[in-house]
Coordinates of C-alpha atoms and ligand atoms in Angstrom, one line a residue:
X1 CA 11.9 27.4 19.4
X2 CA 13.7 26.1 22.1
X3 CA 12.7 22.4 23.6
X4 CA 12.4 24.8 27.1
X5 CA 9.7 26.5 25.3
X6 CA 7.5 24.0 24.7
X7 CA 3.8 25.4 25.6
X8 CA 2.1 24.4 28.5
X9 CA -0.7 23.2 26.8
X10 CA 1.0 20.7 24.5
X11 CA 3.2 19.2 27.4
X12 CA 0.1 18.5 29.8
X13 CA -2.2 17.2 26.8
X14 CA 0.1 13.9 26.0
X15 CA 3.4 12.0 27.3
X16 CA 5.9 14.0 24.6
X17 CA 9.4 12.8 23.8
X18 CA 12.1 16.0 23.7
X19 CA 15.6 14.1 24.3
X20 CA 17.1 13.8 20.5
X21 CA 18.0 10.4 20.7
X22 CA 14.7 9.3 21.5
X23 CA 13.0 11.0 18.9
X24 CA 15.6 10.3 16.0
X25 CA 13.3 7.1 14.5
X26 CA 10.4 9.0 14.4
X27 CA 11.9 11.9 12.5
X28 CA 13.8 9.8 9.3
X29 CA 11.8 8.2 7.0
X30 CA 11.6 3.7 5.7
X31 CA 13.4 5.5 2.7
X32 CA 16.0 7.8 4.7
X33 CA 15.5 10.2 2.0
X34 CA 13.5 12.4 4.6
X35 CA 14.5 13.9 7.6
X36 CA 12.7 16.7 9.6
X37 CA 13.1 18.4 12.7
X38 CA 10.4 18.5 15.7
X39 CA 10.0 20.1 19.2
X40 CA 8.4 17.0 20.5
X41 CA 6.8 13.3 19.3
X42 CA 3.8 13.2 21.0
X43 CA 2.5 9.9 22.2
X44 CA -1.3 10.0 23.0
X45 CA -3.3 7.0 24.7
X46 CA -7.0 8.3 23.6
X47 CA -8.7 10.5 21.3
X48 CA -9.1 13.1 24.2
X49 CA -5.5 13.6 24.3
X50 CA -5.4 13.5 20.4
X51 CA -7.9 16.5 20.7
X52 CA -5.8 18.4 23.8
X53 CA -2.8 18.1 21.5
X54 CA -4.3 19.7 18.3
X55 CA -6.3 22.6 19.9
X56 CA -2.3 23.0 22.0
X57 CA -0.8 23.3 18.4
X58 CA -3.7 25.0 16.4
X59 CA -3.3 27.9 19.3
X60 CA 0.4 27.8 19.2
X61 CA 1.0 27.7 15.6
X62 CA 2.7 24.1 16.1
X63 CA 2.5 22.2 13.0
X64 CA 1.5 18.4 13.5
X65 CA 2.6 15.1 11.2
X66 CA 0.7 12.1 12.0
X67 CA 2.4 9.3 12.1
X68 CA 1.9 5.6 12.5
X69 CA 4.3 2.5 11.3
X70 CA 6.5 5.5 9.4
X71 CA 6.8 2.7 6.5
X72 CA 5.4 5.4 4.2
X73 CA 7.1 5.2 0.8
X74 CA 6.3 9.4 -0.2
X75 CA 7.9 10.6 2.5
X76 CA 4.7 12.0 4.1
X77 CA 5.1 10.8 7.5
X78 CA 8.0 12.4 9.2
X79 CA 8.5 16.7 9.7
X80 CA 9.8 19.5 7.3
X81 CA 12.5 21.5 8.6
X82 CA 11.1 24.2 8.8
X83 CA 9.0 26.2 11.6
X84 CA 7.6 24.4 14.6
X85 CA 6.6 20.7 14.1
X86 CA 5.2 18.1 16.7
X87 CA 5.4 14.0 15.3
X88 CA 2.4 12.8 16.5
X89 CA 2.3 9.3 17.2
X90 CA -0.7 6.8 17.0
X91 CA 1.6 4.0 18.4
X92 CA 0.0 3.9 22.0
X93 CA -3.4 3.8 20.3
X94 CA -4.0 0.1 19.3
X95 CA -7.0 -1.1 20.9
X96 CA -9.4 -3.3 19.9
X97 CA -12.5 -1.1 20.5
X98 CA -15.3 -3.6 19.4
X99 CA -15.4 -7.0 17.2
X100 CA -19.1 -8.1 15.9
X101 CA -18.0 -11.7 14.6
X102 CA -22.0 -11.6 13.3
X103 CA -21.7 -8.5 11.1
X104 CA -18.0 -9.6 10.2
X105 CA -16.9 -5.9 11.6
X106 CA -14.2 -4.8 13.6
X107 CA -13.3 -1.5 15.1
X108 CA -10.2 -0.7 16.0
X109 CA -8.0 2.6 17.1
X110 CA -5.5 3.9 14.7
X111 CA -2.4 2.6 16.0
X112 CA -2.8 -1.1 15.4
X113 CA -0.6 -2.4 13.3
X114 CA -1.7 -4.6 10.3
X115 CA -0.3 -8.1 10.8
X116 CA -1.5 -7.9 14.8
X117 CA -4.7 -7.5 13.8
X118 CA -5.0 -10.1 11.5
X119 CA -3.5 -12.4 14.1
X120 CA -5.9 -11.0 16.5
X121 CA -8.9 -11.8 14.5
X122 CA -7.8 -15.2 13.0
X123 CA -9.3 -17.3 16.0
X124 CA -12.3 -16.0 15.0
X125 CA -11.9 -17.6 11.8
X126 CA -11.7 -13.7 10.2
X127 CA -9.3 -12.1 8.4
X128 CA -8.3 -7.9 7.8
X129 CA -7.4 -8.3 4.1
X130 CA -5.5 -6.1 3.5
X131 CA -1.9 -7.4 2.9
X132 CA 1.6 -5.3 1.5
X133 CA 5.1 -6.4 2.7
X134 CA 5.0 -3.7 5.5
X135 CA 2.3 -5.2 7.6
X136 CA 4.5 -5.9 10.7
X137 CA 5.0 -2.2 10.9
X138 CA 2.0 -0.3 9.1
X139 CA -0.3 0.9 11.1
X140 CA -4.4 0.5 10.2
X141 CA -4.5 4.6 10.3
X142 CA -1.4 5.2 8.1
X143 CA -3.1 2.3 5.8
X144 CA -6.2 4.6 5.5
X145 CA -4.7 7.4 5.1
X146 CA -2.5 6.5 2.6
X147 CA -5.8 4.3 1.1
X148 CA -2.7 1.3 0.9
X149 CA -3.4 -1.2 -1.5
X150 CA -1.0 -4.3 -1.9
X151 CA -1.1 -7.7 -3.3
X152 CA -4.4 -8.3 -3.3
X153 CA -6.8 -5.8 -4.4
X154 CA -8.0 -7.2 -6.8
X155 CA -10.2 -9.5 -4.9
X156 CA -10.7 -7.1 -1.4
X157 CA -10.4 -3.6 -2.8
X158 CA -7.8 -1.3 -1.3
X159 CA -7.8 0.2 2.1
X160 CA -10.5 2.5 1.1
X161 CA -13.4 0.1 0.4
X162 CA -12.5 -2.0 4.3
X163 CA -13.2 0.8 5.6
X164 CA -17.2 1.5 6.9
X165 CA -16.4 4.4 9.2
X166 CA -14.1 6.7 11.1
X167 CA -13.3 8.1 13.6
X168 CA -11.3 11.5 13.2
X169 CA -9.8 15.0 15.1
X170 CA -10.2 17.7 12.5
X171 CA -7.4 20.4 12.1
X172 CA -9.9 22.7 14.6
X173 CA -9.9 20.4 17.2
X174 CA -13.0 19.2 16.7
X175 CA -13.9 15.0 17.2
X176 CA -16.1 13.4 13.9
X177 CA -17.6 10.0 14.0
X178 CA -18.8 9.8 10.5
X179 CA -21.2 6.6 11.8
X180 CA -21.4 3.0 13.9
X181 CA -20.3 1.0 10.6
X182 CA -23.5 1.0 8.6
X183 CA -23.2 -0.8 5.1
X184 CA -25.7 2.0 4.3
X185 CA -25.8 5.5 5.2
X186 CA -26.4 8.3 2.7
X187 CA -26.6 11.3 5.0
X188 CA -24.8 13.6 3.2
X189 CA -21.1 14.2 2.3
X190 CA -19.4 10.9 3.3
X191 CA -16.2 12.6 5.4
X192 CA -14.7 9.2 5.5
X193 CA -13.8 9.1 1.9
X194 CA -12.3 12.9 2.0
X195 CA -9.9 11.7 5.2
X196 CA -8.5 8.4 3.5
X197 CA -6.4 8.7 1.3
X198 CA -5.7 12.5 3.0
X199 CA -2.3 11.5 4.3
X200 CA -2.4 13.7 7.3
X201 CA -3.6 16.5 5.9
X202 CA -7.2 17.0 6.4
X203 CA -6.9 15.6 10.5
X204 CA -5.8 12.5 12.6
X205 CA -7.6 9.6 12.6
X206 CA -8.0 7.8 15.6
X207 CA -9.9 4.9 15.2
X208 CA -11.8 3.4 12.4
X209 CA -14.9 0.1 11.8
X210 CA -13.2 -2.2 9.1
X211 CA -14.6 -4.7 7.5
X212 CA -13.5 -8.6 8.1
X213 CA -13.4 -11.3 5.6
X214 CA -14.1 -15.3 6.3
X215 CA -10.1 -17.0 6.4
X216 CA -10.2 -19.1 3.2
X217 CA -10.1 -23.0 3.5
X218 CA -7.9 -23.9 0.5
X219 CA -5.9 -21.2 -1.6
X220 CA -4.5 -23.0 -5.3
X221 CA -0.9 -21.2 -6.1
X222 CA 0.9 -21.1 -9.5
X223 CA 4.0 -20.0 -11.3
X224 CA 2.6 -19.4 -14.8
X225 CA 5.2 -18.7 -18.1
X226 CA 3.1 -17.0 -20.3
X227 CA 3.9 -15.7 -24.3
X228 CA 3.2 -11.8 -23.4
X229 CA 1.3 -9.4 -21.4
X230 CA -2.1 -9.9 -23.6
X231 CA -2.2 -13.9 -23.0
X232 CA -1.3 -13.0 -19.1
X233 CA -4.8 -10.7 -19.4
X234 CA -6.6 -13.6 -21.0
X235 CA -5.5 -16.2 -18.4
X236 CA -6.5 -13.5 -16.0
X237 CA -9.7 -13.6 -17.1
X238 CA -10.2 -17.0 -17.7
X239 CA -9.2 -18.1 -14.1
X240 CA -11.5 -15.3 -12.7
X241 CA -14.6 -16.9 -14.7
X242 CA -13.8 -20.4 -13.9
X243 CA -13.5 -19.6 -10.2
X244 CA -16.3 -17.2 -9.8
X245 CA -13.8 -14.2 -9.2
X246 CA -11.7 -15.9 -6.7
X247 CA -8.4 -14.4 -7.9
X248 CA -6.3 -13.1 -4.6
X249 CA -3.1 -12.5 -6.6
X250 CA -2.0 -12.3 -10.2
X251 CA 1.6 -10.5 -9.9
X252 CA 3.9 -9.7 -12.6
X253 CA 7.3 -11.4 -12.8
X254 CA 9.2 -10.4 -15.6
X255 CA 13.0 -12.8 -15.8
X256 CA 15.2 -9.6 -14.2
X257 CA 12.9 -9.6 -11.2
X258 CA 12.9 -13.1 -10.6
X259 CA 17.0 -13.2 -11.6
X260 CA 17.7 -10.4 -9.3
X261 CA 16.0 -12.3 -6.3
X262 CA 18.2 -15.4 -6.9
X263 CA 20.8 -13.4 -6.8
X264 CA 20.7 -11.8 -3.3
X265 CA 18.3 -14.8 -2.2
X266 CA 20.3 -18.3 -3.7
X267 CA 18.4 -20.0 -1.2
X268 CA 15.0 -19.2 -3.3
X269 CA 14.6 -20.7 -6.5
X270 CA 12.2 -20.0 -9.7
X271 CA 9.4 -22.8 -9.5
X272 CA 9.8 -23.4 -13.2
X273 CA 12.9 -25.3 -15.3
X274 CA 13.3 -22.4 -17.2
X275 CA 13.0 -19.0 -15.9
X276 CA 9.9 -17.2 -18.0
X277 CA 10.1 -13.5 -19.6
X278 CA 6.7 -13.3 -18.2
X279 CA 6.4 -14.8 -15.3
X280 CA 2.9 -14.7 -13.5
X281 CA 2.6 -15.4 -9.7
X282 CA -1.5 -16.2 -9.4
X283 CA -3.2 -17.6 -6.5
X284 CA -6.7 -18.0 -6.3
X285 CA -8.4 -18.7 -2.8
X286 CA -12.4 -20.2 -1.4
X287 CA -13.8 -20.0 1.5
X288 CA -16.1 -22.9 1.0
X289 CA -15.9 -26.3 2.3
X290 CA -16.4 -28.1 -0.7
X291 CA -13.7 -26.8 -3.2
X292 CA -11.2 -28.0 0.3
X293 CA -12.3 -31.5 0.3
X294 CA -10.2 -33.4 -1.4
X295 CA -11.0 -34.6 -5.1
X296 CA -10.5 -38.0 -6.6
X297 CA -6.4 -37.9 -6.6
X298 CA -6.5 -36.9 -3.4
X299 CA -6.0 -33.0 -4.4
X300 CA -8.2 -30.4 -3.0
X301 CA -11.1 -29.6 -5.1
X302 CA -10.0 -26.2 -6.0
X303 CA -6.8 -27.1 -6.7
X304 CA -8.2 -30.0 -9.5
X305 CA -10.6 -27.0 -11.1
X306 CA -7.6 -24.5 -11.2
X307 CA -5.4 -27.6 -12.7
X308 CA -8.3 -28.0 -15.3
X309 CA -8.1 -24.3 -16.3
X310 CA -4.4 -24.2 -16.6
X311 CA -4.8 -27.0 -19.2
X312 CA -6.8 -25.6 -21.3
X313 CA -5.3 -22.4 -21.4
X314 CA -2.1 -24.5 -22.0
X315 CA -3.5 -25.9 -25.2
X316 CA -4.8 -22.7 -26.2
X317 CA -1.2 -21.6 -25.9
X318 CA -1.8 -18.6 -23.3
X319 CA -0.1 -20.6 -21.4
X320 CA 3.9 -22.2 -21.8
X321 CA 4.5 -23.5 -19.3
X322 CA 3.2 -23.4 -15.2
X323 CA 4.5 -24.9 -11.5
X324 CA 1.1 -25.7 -9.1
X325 CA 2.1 -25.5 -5.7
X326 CA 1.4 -29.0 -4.0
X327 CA 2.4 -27.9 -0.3
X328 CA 2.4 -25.2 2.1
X329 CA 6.3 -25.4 1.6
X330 CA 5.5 -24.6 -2.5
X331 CA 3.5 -21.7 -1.4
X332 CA 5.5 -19.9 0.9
X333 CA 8.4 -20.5 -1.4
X334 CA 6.4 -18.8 -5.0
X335 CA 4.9 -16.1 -2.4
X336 CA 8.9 -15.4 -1.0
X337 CA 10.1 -14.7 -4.5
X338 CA 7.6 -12.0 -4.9
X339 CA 8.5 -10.5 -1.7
X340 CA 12.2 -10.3 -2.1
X341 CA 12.0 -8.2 -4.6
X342 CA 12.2 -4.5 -3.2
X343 CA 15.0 -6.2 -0.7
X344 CA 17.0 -7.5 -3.4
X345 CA 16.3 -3.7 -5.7
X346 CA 17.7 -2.1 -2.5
X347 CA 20.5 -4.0 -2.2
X348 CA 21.7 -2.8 -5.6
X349 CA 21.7 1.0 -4.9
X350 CA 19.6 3.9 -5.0
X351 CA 17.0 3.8 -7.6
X352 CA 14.2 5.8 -8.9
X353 CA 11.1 4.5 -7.9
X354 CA 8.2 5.0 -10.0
X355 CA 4.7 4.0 -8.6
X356 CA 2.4 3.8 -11.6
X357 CA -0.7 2.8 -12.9
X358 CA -2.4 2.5 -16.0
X359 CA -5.5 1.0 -17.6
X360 CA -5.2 -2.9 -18.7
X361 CA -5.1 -2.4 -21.9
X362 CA -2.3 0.1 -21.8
X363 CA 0.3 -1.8 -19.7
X364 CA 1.6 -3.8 -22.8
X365 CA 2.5 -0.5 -24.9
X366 CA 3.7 1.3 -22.0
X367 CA 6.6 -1.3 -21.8
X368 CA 7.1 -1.2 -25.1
X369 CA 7.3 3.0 -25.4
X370 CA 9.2 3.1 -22.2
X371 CA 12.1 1.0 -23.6
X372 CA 12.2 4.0 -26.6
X373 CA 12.1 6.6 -24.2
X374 CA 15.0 5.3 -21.8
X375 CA 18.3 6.9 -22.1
X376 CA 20.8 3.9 -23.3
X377 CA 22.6 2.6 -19.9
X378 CA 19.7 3.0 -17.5
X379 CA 19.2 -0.1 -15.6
X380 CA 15.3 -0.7 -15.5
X381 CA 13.5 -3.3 -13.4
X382 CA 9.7 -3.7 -13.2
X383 CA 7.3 -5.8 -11.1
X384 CA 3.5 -5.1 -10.8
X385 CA 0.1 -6.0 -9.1
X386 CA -0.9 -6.7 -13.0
X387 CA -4.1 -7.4 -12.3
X388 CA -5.0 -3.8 -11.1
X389 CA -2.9 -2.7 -13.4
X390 CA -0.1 -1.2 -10.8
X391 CA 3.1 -1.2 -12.4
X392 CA 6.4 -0.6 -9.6
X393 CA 9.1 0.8 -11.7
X394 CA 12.6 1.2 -10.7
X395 CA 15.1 3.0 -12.8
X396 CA 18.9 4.0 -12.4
X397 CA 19.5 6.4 -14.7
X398 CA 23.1 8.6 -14.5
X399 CA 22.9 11.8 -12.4
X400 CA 22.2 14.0 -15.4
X401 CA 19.6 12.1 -16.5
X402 CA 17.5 11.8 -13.7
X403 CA 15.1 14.6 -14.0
X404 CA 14.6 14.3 -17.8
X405 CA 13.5 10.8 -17.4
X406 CA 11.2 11.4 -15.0
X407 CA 9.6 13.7 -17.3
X408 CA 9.4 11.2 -20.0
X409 CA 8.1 9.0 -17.8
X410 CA 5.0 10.7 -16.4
X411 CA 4.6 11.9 -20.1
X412 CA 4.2 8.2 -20.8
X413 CA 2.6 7.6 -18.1
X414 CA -0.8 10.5 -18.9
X415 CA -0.6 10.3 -22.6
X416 CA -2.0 6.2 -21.9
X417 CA -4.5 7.7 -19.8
X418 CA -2.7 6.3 -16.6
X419 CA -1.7 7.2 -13.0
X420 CA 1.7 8.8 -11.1
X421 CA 0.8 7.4 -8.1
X422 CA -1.1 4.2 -7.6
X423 CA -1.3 3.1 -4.1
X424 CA 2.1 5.3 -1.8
X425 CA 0.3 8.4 -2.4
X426 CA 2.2 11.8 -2.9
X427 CA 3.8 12.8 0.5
X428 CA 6.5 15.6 -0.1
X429 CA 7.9 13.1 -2.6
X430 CA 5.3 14.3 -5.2
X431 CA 3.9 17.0 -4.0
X432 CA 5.9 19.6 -6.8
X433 CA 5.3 16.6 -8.8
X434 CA 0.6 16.9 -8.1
X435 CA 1.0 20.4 -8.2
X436 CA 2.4 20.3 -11.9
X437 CA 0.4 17.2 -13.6
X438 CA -3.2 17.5 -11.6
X439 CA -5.8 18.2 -13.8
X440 CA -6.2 22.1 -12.6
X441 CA -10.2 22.1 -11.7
X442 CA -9.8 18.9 -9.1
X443 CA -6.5 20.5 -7.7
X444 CA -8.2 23.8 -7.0
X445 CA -10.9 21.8 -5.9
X446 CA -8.6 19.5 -3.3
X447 CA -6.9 23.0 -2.0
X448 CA -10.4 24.4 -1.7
X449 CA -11.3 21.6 0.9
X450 CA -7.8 21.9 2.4
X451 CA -8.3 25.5 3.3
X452 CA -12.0 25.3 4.7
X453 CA -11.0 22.4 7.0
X454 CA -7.4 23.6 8.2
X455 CA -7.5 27.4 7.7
X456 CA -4.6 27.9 9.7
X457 CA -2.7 25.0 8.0
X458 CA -1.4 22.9 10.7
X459 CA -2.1 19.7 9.5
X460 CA 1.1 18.6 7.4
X461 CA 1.7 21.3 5.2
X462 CA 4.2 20.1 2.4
X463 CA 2.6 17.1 1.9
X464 CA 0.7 16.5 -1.0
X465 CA -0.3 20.1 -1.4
X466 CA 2.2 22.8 -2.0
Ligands
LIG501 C1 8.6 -3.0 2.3 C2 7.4 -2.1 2.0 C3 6.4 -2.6 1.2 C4 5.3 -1.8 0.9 N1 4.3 -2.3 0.1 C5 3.2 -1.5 -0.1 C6 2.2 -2.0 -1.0 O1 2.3 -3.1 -1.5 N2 1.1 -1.3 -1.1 C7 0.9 0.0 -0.6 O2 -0.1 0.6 -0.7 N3 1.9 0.5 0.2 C8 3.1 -0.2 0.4 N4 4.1 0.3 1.2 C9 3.9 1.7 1.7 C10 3.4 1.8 3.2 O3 3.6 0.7 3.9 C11 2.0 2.2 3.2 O4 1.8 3.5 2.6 C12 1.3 2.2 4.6 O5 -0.1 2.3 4.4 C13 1.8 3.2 5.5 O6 1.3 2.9 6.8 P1 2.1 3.5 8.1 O7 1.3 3.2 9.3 O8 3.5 3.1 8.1 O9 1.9 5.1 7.8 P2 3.0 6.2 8.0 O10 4.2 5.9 7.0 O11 3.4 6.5 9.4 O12 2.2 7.5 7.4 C14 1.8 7.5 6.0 C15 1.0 8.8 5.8 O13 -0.2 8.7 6.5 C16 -0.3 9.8 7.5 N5 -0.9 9.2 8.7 C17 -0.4 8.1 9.4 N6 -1.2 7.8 10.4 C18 -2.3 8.7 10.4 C19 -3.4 8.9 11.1 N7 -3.8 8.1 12.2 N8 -4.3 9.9 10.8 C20 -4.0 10.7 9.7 N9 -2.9 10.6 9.0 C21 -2.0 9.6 9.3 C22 1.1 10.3 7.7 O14 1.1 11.6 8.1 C23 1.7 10.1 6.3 O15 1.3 11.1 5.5 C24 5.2 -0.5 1.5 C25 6.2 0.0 2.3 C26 7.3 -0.8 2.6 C27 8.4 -0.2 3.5

């Protein structure tokens, strides 16, 4: 199809982009291992344009990819190349709808992007929680329907459990509000929780009530050595019972990730004199005034009771050795190392990226039996969200072993009962990848729902399903 041919319908429903140049970001993906075609990226202002574009589409046979920050990491979010495609584009979409500072709920249309509407709501003393090293670009309806997770889950849930409400356009055309942002509300199937997560494929969602969080007063930040993975659980643990479950972040910093950062970064240094095998990035954070007021040397209360812990678990050897940030400054600096990570992994070549996840118990001996199963020469770095148990594996294997070790590792991966993808979803990426390793029932199940919703299958076929 032509860009001449574009129907009627489509090109009165929404401002479209046609001229190549224009639509050339929307169409490659963060990765650039994606790159569709498209007749047109549509940019809607409202829901009612949203719906005029879809019913244009569903009666032309025009197949439609969502789209908000395009930061997706499964290649879901730009076109095939094949047949017609529209991009369309949430960006115009970023309103504010309604903040109730009382119920601690904000709602918000799809194309707000994450960081601006945590800035938006900080003067209210509120926070979105959700946080990944994207949030300058992801967008709040990519982050649903991707069901995004990030650094810290642990203590806000991922995307799915902000999320009270939504509202959507089904693949028919059709507007659902599945309800005002009630904590409570069993009337029947909960349509939220089949359209994040969905990644585009069930219908577009254009606008959603999240829930807000209080800002916390005083966060306490530490670099931790620890012996192995089993003490870095038991110093989990202990931290979270000693602070009432206040643990924002316990990453995994093994010494080639926090080598690899000096490297590309010199200006960022490891907080400790010796850099650990396990390292342990953990911050815990309160919102209440009296672990901020400041102790008896002068330290914030919550800092003195994380101190405490430390020591004890020092004694009882879980712990080696451990940096406490005392500034700001500290922070930002423990926090940056983290960060650089996938920048400095980049900067090295292409590499096989494995988003994993396994149960807690099972993240020790999947190290181990990975290092059996690797090919000699494979370069292998990994860093993880440890405490959910989110491992982010990156291998560089030789051509001819690329597909083998993929195998190996997803074999790995189910035998310890564990996931292949933990919080970037499936995209095209893994869609051969689902299709092969879903249990059968739920997969029959999942195209089941696909094909009652979007019949005609508009909705960004070749993602996820196959
Ligand atoms: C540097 C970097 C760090 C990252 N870190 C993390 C991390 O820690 N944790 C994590 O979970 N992810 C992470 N990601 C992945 C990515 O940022 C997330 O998947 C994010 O949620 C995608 O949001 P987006 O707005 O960019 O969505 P897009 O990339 O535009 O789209 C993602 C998917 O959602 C669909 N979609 C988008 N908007 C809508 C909508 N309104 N309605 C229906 N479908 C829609 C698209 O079709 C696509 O399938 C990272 C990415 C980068 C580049």
């Amino acid at each position: 199809m032509q860009i001449t041919d574009i129907p009627r319908a489509l090109a009165q429903a929404a401002q479209l982009l046609t001229e190549p140049a224009d639509m050339a970001p929307y169409l490659r993906d963060w990765t650039g291992q994606h790159q569709g075609t498209a007749l047109a990226v549509a940019l809607p202002r409202s829901t009612g344009e949203v719906q005029a574009l879809v019913k244009a589409c569903l009666s032309e046979g025009i197949r439609i990819v969502p789209q908000g920050g395009n930061t997706s990491l499964a290649g879901g979010s730009v076109p095939g190349q094949d047949g017609p495609w529209i991009v369309l584009s949430l960006v115009r979409m970023n309103a504010v709808r309604r903040l109730d500072t009382a119920a601690r709920t904000v709602t918000v249309e799809a194309g707000a992007v994450l960081q601006a509407l945590q800035e938006q709501m900080y003067p209210h003393g509120l926070t979105f929680a959700l946080t990944f090293g994207a949030k300058g670009s992801a967008m709040i309806g990519g982050c649903l329907s991707t069901n995004a997770g990030g650094s810290n889950v642990l203590r806000y849930g991922n995307a799915r459990e902000l999320c009270l409400s939504l509202e959507a356009v089904l693949p028919d055309g059709s507007v659902i509000d599945t309800g005002a942002g009630l904590r409570k509300d069993n009337t029947g199937y909960d349509l939220r929780h089949l359209l994040i997560g969905a990644e585009g494929t069930l219908g577009i969602i254009t606008a959603a009530t999240l829930r807000l969080h209080a800002i916390p007063k005083v966060r306490a930040t530490a670099f931790l050595s620890v012996p192995d993975l089993a003490a870095a659980l038991a110093v989990l643990n202990a931290v979270q019972d000693e602070t009432a479950g206040a643990v924002e972040m316990f990453e995994y910093m093994p010494a080639h990730a926090t080598e690899l950062v000096m490297r590309h970064f010199p200006d960022l240094r490891c907080p400790l004199d010796a850099i650990p095998d396990c390292g342990i990035l953990v911050e815990v954070a309160s919102t209440s005034s009296q672990d901020a007021a400041a102790g008896e040397d002068g330290a914030p209360r919550l800092n003195v009771r994380v101190e405490a812990v430390l020591e004890r678990l020092f004694e009882q050897e879980l712990i080696l050795d451990a940096a406490l940030a005392q500034s700001d400054a500290q922070r930002e600096a423990m926090i940056s190392l983290r960060e650089h990570v996938l920048e400095s992994l980049m900067a090295e070549g292409r590499w096989q990226q494995y988003d994993i996840s396994l149960p807690l118990a099972q993240v020790a001996a999947f190290l181990d039996h990975l290092q059996q199963v690797l090919p000699s020469g494979v370069r292998s770095h990994v860093i993880g969200h440890l405490g959910d148990g989110n491992l982010h594996l990156s291998l560089m294997p030789g051509a001819e072993d690329a597909i083998v070790l993929s195998e190996r590792v997803y074999d790995l991966v189910l035998r310890l009962a564990g996931s292949f993808s933990a919080e970037h979803g499936i995209g095209r990426s893994k869609a051969a990848l689902l299709a092969a390793r879903k249990d059968p029932g739920t997969l029959a199940a999942m195209r089941a729902v696909k094909a009652a919703l979007d019949p005609e299958g508009i909705m960004n076929p070749g993602a996820m399903l196959t």
